[in-house]
Tab-separated table of C-alpha atoms and ligand atoms in Angstrom:
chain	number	residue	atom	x	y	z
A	1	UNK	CA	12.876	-12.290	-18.673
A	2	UNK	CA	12.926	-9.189	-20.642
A	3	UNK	CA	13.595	-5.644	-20.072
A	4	UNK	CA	12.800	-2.114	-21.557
A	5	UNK	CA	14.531	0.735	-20.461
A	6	UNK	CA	12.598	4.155	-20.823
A	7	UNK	CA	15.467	6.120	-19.251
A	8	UNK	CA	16.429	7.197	-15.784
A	9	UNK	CA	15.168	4.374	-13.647
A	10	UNK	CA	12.081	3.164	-15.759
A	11	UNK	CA	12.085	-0.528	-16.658
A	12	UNK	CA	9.610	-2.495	-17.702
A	13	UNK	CA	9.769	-6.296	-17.037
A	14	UNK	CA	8.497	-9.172	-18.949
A	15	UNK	CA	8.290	-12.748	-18.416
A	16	UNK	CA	5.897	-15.431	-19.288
A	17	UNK	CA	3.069	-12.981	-20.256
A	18	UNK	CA	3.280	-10.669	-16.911
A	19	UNK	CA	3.991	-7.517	-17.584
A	20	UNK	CA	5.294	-4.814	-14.989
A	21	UNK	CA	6.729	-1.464	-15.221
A	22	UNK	CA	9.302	-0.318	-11.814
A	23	UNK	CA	9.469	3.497	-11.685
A	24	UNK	CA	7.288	4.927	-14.210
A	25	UNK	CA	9.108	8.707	-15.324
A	26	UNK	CA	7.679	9.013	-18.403
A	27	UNK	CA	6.086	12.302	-18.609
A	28	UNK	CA	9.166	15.097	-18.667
A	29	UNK	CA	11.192	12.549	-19.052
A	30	UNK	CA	13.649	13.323	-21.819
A	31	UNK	CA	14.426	9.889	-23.307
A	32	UNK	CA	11.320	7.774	-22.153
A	33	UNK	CA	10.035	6.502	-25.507
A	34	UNK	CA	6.223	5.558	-24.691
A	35	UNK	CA	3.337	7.326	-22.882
A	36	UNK	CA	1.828	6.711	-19.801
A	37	UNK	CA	-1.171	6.123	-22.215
A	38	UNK	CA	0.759	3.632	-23.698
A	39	UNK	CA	1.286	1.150	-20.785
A	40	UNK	CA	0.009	-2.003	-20.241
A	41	UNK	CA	0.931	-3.451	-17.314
A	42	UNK	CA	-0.500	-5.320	-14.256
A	43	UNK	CA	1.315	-4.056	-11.198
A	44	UNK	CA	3.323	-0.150	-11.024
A	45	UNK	CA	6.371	-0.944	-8.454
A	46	UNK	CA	8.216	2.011	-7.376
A	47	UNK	CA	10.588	2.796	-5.147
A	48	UNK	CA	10.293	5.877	-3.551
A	49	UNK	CA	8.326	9.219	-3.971
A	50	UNK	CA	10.378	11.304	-5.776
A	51	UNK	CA	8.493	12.987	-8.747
A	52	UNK	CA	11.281	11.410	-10.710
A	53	UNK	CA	10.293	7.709	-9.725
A	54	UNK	CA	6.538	8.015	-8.945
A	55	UNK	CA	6.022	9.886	-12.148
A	56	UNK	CA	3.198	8.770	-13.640
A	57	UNK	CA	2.162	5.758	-11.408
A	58	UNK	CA	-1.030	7.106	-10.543
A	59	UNK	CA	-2.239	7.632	-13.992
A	60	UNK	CA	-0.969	3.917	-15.199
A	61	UNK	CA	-2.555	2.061	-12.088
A	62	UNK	CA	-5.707	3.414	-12.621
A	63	UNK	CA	-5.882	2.615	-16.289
A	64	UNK	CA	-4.597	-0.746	-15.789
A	65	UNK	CA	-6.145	-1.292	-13.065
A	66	UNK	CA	-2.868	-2.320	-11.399
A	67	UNK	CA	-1.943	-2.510	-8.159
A	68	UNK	CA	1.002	-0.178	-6.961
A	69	UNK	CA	3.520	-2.023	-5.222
A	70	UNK	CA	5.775	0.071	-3.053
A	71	UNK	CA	6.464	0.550	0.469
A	72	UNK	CA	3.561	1.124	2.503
A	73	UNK	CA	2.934	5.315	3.216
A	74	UNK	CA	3.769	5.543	-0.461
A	75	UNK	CA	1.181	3.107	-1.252
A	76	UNK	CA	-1.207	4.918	0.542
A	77	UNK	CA	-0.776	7.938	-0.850
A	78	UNK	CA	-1.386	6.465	-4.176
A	79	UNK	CA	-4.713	4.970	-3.206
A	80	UNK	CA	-5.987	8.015	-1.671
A	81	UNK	CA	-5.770	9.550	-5.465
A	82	UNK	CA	-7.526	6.562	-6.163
A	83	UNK	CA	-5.239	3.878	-7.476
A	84	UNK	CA	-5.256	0.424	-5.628
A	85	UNK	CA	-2.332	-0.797	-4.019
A	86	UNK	CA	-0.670	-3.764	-2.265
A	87	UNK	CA	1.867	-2.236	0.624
A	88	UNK	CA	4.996	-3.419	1.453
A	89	UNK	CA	8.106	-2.964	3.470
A	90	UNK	CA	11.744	-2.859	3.664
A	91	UNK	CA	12.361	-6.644	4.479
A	92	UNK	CA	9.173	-7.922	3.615
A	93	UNK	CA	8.811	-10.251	0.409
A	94	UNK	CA	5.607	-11.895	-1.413
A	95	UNK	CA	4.504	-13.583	-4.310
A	96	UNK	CA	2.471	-11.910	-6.851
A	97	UNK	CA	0.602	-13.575	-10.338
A	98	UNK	CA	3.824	-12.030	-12.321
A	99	UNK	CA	6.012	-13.162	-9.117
A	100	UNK	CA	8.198	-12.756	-5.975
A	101	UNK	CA	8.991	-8.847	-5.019
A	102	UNK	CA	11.020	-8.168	-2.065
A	103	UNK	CA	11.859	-4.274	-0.421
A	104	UNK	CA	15.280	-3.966	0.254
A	105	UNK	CA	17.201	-0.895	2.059
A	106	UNK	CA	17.913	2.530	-0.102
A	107	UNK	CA	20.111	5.301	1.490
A	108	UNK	CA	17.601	8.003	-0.009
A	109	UNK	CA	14.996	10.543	0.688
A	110	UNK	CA	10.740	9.905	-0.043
A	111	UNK	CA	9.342	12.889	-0.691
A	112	UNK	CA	6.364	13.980	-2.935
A	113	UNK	CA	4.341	17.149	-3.261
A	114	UNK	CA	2.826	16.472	0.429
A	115	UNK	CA	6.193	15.279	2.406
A	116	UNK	CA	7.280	12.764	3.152
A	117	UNK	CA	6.063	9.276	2.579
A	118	UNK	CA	8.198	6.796	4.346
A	119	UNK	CA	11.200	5.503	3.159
A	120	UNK	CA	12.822	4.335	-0.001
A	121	UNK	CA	13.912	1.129	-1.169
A	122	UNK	CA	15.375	-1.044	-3.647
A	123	UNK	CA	13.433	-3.817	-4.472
A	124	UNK	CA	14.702	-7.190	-5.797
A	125	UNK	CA	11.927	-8.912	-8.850
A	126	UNK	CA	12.370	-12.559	-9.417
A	127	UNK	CA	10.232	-13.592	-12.593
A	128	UNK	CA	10.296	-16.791	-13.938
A	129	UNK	CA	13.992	-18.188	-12.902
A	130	UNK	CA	15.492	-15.104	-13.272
A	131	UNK	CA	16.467	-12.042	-10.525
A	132	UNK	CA	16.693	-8.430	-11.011
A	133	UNK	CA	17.798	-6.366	-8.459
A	134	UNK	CA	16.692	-2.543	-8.906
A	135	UNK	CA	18.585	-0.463	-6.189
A	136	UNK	CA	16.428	2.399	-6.558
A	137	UNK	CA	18.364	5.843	-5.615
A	138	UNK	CA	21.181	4.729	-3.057
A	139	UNK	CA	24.507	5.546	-1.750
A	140	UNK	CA	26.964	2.709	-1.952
A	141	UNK	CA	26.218	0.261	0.925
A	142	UNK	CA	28.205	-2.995	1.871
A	143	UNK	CA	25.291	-4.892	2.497
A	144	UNK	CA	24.564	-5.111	-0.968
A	145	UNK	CA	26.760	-7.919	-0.729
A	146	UNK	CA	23.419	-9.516	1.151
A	147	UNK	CA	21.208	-8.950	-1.921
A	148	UNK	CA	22.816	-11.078	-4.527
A	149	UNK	CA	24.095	-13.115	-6.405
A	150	UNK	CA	21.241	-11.736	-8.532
A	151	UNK	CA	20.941	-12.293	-12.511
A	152	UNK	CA	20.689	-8.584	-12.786
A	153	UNK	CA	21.585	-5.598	-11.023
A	154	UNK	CA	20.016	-1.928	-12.182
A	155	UNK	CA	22.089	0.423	-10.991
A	156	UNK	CA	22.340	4.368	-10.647
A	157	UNK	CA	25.824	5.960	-11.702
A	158	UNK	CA	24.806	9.621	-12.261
A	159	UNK	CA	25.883	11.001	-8.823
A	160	UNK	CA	25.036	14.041	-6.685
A	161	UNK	CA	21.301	12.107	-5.871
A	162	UNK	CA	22.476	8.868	-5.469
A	163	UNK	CA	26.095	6.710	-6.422
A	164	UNK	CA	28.530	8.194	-8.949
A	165	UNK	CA	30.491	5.529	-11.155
A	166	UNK	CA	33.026	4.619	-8.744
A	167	UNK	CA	30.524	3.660	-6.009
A	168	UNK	CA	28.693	1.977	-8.508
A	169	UNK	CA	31.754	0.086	-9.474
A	170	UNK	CA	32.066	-1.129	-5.765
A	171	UNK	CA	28.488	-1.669	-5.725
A	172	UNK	CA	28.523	-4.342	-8.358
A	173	UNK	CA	31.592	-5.809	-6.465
A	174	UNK	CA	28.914	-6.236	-3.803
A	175	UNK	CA	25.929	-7.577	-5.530
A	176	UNK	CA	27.739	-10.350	-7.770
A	177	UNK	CA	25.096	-9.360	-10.419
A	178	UNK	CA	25.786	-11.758	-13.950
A	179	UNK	CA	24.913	-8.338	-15.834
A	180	UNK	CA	24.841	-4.974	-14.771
A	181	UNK	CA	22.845	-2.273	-16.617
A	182	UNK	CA	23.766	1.932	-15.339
A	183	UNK	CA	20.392	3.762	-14.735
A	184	UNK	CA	19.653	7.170	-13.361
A	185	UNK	CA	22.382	9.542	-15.338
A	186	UNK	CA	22.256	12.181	-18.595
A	187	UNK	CA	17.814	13.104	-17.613
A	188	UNK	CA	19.610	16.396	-15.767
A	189	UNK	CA	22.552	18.718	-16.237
A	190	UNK	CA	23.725	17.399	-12.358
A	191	UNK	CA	23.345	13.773	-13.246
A	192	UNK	CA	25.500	13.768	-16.743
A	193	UNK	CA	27.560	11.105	-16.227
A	194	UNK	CA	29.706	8.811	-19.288
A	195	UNK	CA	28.445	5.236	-18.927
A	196	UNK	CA	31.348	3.952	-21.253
A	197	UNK	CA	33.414	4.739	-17.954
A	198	UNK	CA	31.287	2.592	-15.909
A	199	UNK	CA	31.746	-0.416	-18.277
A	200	UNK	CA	35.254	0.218	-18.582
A	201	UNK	CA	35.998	0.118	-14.834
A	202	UNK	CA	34.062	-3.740	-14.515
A	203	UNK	CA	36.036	-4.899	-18.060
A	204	UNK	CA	37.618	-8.149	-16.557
A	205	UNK	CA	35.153	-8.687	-13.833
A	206	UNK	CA	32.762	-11.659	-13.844
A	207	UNK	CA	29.719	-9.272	-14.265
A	208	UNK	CA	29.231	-7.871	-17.943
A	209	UNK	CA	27.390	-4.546	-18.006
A	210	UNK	CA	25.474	-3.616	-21.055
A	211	UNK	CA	24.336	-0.082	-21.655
A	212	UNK	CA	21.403	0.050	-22.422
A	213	UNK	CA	19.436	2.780	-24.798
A	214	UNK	CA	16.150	4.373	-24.064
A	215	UNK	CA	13.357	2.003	-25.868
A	216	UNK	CA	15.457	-0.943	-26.285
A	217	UNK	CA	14.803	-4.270	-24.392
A	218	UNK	CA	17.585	-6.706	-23.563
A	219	UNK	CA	16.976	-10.389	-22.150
A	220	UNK	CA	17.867	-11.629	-19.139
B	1	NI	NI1	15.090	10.122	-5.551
B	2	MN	MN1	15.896	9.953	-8.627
């Protein structure tokens, strides 16, 4: 499984010749390295409604004709500007063509131009044999420690929103993850955040965190 990291919490995952992209920013985002234009995917997963994390998923489904997978008032707010969607909830797993999502909990807020739409989640994306858990924006919560042993763990580190680097630090603790990669940190002034610190806090732990650079895609 690969994946590409367009900054803050964009990803896109790739596996067998499925293609998905988790939390499409890429418009006014600062380090994302393609355009929405540029996507080809065939599912948009986000996590919450944030402009931040629902960025451009509108635009992308309808091109691609993709489904967006999220929790279930976001996904209707996303078909009533005309995408098409497959709702979900926090608990609630299924298979796809590209494969198994699952919602999991996020200590958040889902808000988008309208109000609120629901809550936020994590969501945990097995492809192929391997697991990636993206946490979405979250405190620090100890039943992380239900979500893995996962191949991967996403996490944020850039504070003030969501974890800083020591609850991110703890976090991994929880989730067991075989690599971690730091998301969500430098896009604002109130997020700026040295990843290095991350990395050097987890050197001797049995997870190996990689950071990762805007455009560049790392295996699984
Ligand atoms: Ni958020
Ligand atoms: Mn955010």
């Amino acid at each position: 499984m690969k994946l590409t990291y367009q900054g803050h919490s964009c990803f896109i995952f790739d596996e067998g010749g499925h293609s998905v992209i988790i939390d499409p920013f890429l418009t006014d985002n600062p380090f994302a390295k393609i355009k929405p234009g540029d996507v080809k995917v065939e599912a948009v997963l986000v996590t919450h409604g944030h402009f931040d994390h629902l960025g451009d998923s509108i635009e992308i489904s309808k091109k691609n004709k993709a489904p967006v997978i999220a929790p279930f008032e976001l996904v209707n707010y996303c078909i009533e500007r005309g995408t098409t969607g497959h709702p979900m909830h926090i608990g609630g797993s299924y298979n796809f063509p590209f494969g198994r999502v699952k919602l999991t909990i996020a200590f958040h807020g889902s808000t988008t131009d309208t109000g609120a739409v629901g809550n936020p989640c994590g969501m945990l994306v097995t492809m192929g044999s391997k697991s990636v858990y993206h946490a979405g924006d979250t405190a620090l919560f100890s039943d992380m420690a239900l979500i893995g042993p996962v191949d991967c763990a996403l996490v944020p580190i850039g504070d003030n929103f969501t974890m800083g680097i020591e609850d991110a630090v703890k976090a991994v603790d929880f989730i067991k993850p075989r690599l971690a990669i730091p998301m969500h940190y430098n896009t604002f002034d109130v997020i700026k955040q040295d990843p290095e610190e991350f990395r050097k806090a987890l050197a001797g732990s049995p997870t190996e965190v990689k950071i990762v650079n805007p455009g560049q895609t790392v295996e699984v």
